[in-house]
Amino acid sequence: MSANRDQWGSRLGFVLAASGSAVGLGNLWKFPYITYHNGGGGFVLIYLGCIALIGMPIMLAEILIGRRAQASPVPAFEKLAQKVPGQKKWGMVGWLGVAAGVTILSFYSVIAGWSLSSFLQCMDWSINGYEAPAPDDFGNFLGNGPLQLGLTLVFSTLTAIIVMRGISGGIEKATKILMPVLLAILLFLVGNSFTLEGAGEALSFLFTPDFSHIKFVAVLEALGHAFFTLSLGMGAMITYGSYMGKKDSILKAGGAIVVLDTLIALFACIIMFSIIFSYQEIRESVSGSTVGMLFITVPKMFYTKMALGAILGPVFYILVAFAALSSTISLLEVVVSLLVDKMEMSRAKATLLSASGIFVVSILCALSLGANDFLSGFKVFGHSESGFFAALNDRIFPEKAGILNLLDHLAANWLLPIGGFCITIFVGWFMKTEDLVDELDLRDENGQPNIWFTIFHFCLRYIAPVAIGAIIVAVLMGWKDFA
Ligand code: TRP
């Protein structure tokens, strides 16, 4: 199997495709909105801690598993676990990842669809002149069922077409061009947002650590988001790593992905918060729908505060769509590569089958934003106000209603951290230290594991699993305040 597996054309190709997977709606849509929701600086600091101490080691661990096994997650675990207690049962971690992938992809395609609609809206503004949207415009947009379904369908189809074409041909080529352009535009927007009067307030909101409002569920949210934004915990990086050549450095590639992803998330916050704090009416419409922040705030800057805004507006949303696309591709690829490697299906058949199955769940998500009352108000365990189930509901899905929200919360805050926990245990405790040092190529002059390896191994064996475990236990126990 390994002889004729597709491989990345170059090391840069892997780094860009993997950063394409990491950088997406998580950075541009989700991180600013949950940061705003959780009160800014304190949350950001916890998030950065999760990235450095948990995200980075798990990033290396996932790439390492994939490259060593040269297989997608389920067979990769089965192959590497041959001499490990539990043996083939470790394949279940791969299956859990597939479940997480299906869950994420189904709601992600809906949000990604919004970028297409924002693109069209901006085109209209650029051609016919800007007209400030009314406060409830976004709510009406969310409640428009047929429109939501249509946008989702377009986006899901695009994803399926690219995945069907394979790794080096489709995914790698597109991200090579689009990622640098996205970064350049974001930098330009960051520069521009410093000229807004709200910039100072935005920076202090973002970087002044204030833990007074932080609850344990927010810590779980920061942890879950660290997994989500880095595409960890479900085998996406295992899958991408499996197409990586033996000579490339996992440490350099992983480090570049983590740094790039974190920078882009912070840039997105600086841009959006500067706009929010500059306009009273934006502040009001955003507090009604933080979910729509990316789509409500940014146009304001393009069309009122920027010379080139009429050109950059549509271009920006095209890039958001591409950032989302390079992420949905990686999500679908995990499911498809499993069907190809494990069930020996053809790539085309596997893609069609999984994409249409996931689209069925997407339909429920797309209609859960107001179009359908049942789906929009849906809560797990029903609506019981008190008793055991209500308490459980509050802990596992606090303040979450509607299918889209629930699936997002379920995947990011539960499935990914649990998957990540299993990965730390497997690599940290069950894989041979020698093998890890070899894969990571972290030896000093005497051939001994060097200091970087020691730090990596310590984080992976102790810090990451203990922190993930402690946060999950704290939330399940109903502990509330953090500070
Ligand atoms: N990381 C992507 C984002 O930030 C989303 C994503 C793509 C993802 N592939 C994933 C999340 C795999 C978890 C697992 O938008």
PDB file of N, CA and C and ligand atoms in Angstrom, residues 21-22 24-27 104 108 228-229 231 234 236 327 330-331 416, ligand 1:
ATOM      1  N   SER A  21      -5.676  23.463   6.341  1.00  0.00           N
ATOM      2  CA  SER A  21      -6.649  22.760   7.171  1.00  0.00           C
ATOM      3  C   SER A  21      -6.870  23.493   8.487  1.00  0.00           C
ATOM      4  N   ALA A  22      -5.769  23.927   9.094  1.00  0.00           N
ATOM      5  CA  ALA A  22      -5.872  24.572  10.405  1.00  0.00           C
ATOM      6  C   ALA A  22      -6.541  25.939  10.298  1.00  0.00           C
ATOM      7  N   GLY A  24      -9.005  28.497   9.168  1.00  0.00           N
ATOM      8  CA  GLY A  24     -10.314  28.420   8.537  1.00  0.00           C
ATOM      9  C   GLY A  24     -11.310  29.228   9.328  1.00  0.00           C
ATOM     10  N   LEU A  25     -12.534  28.781   9.316  1.00  0.00           N
ATOM     11  CA  LEU A  25     -13.575  29.498  10.045  1.00  0.00           C
ATOM     12  C   LEU A  25     -13.292  29.516  11.536  1.00  0.00           C
ATOM     13  N   GLY A  26     -12.522  28.532  12.002  1.00  0.00           N
ATOM     14  CA  GLY A  26     -12.143  28.529  13.413  1.00  0.00           C
ATOM     15  C   GLY A  26     -11.427  29.813  13.779  1.00  0.00           C
ATOM     16  N   ASN A  27     -10.538  30.259  12.917  1.00  0.00           N
ATOM     17  CA  ASN A  27      -9.777  31.485  13.181  1.00  0.00           C
ATOM     18  C   ASN A  27     -10.590  32.736  12.891  1.00  0.00           C
ATOM     19  N   ILE A 104     -18.416  17.859  12.588  1.00  0.00           N
ATOM     20  CA  ILE A 104     -17.907  19.205  12.297  1.00  0.00           C
ATOM     21  C   ILE A 104     -18.261  19.613  10.874  1.00  0.00           C
ATOM     22  N   TYR A 108     -20.101  23.017   9.636  1.00  0.00           N
ATOM     23  CA  TYR A 108     -19.085  23.919   9.086  1.00  0.00           C
ATOM     24  C   TYR A 108     -19.468  24.375   7.669  1.00  0.00           C
ATOM     25  N   PHE A 228      -9.905  22.521  17.904  1.00  0.00           N
ATOM     26  CA  PHE A 228     -10.654  22.813  16.691  1.00  0.00           C
ATOM     27  C   PHE A 228      -9.812  23.616  15.705  1.00  0.00           C
ATOM     28  N   THR A 229      -9.187  24.674  16.208  1.00  0.00           N
ATOM     29  CA  THR A 229      -8.492  25.576  15.301  1.00  0.00           C
ATOM     30  C   THR A 229      -7.250  24.926  14.702  1.00  0.00           C
ATOM     31  N   SER A 231      -7.067  21.782  14.008  1.00  0.00           N
ATOM     32  CA  SER A 231      -7.525  20.545  13.344  1.00  0.00           C
ATOM     33  C   SER A 231      -7.012  19.292  14.048  1.00  0.00           C
ATOM     34  N   MET A 234      -8.976  14.512  15.896  1.00  0.00           N
ATOM     35  CA  MET A 234      -9.824  13.623  15.108  1.00  0.00           C
ATOM     36  C   MET A 234      -9.079  12.966  13.947  1.00  0.00           C
ATOM     37  N   ALA A 236      -7.197  14.403  11.508  1.00  0.00           N
ATOM     38  CA  ALA A 236      -6.950  15.125  10.256  1.00  0.00           C
ATOM     39  C   ALA A 236      -5.450  15.254  10.024  1.00  0.00           C
ATOM     40  N   SER A 327     -10.227  23.802   4.758  1.00  0.00           N
ATOM     41  CA  SER A 327     -10.519  23.067   5.989  1.00  0.00           C
ATOM     42  C   SER A 327     -11.543  21.966   5.750  1.00  0.00           C
ATOM     43  N   SER A 330     -10.036  18.920   4.341  1.00  0.00           N
ATOM     44  CA  SER A 330      -9.323  18.020   5.253  1.00  0.00           C
ATOM     45  C   SER A 330     -10.297  17.193   6.078  1.00  0.00           C
ATOM     46  N   LEU A 331     -11.443  17.793   6.399  1.00  0.00           N
ATOM     47  CA  LEU A 331     -12.434  17.049   7.171  1.00  0.00           C
ATOM     48  C   LEU A 331     -12.996  15.893   6.340  1.00  0.00           C
ATOM     49  N   LEU A 416     -13.375  16.254  20.317  1.00  0.00           N
ATOM     50  CA  LEU A 416     -11.961  16.521  20.017  1.00  0.00           C
ATOM     51  C   LEU A 416     -11.067  16.388  21.250  1.00  0.00           C
TER      52      LEU A 416
HETATM   53  N1  TRP B   1      -9.165  23.928  11.888  1.00  0.00           N
HETATM   54  C1  TRP B   1     -10.227  24.332  11.047  1.00  0.00           C
HETATM   55  C2  TRP B   1     -10.631  25.742  11.409  1.00  0.00           C
HETATM   56  O1  TRP B   1     -10.053  26.328  12.273  1.00  0.00           O
HETATM   57  C3  TRP B   1     -11.400  23.386  11.097  1.00  0.00           C
HETATM   58  C4  TRP B   1     -10.985  22.004  10.853  1.00  0.00           C
HETATM   59  C5  TRP B   1     -10.523  21.473   9.719  1.00  0.00           C
HETATM   60  C6  TRP B   1     -10.912  20.970  11.792  1.00  0.00           C
HETATM   61  N2  TRP B   1     -10.178  20.172   9.889  1.00  0.00           N
HETATM   62  C7  TRP B   1     -10.419  19.848  11.143  1.00  0.00           C
HETATM   63  C8  TRP B   1     -11.211  20.911  13.118  1.00  0.00           C
HETATM   64  C9  TRP B   1     -10.206  18.679  11.831  1.00  0.00           C
HETATM   65  C10 TRP B   1     -11.009  19.738  13.803  1.00  0.00           C
HETATM   66  C11 TRP B   1     -10.511  18.647  13.174  1.00  0.00           C
HETATM   67  O2  TRP B   1     -11.517  26.292  10.826  1.00  0.00           O
END
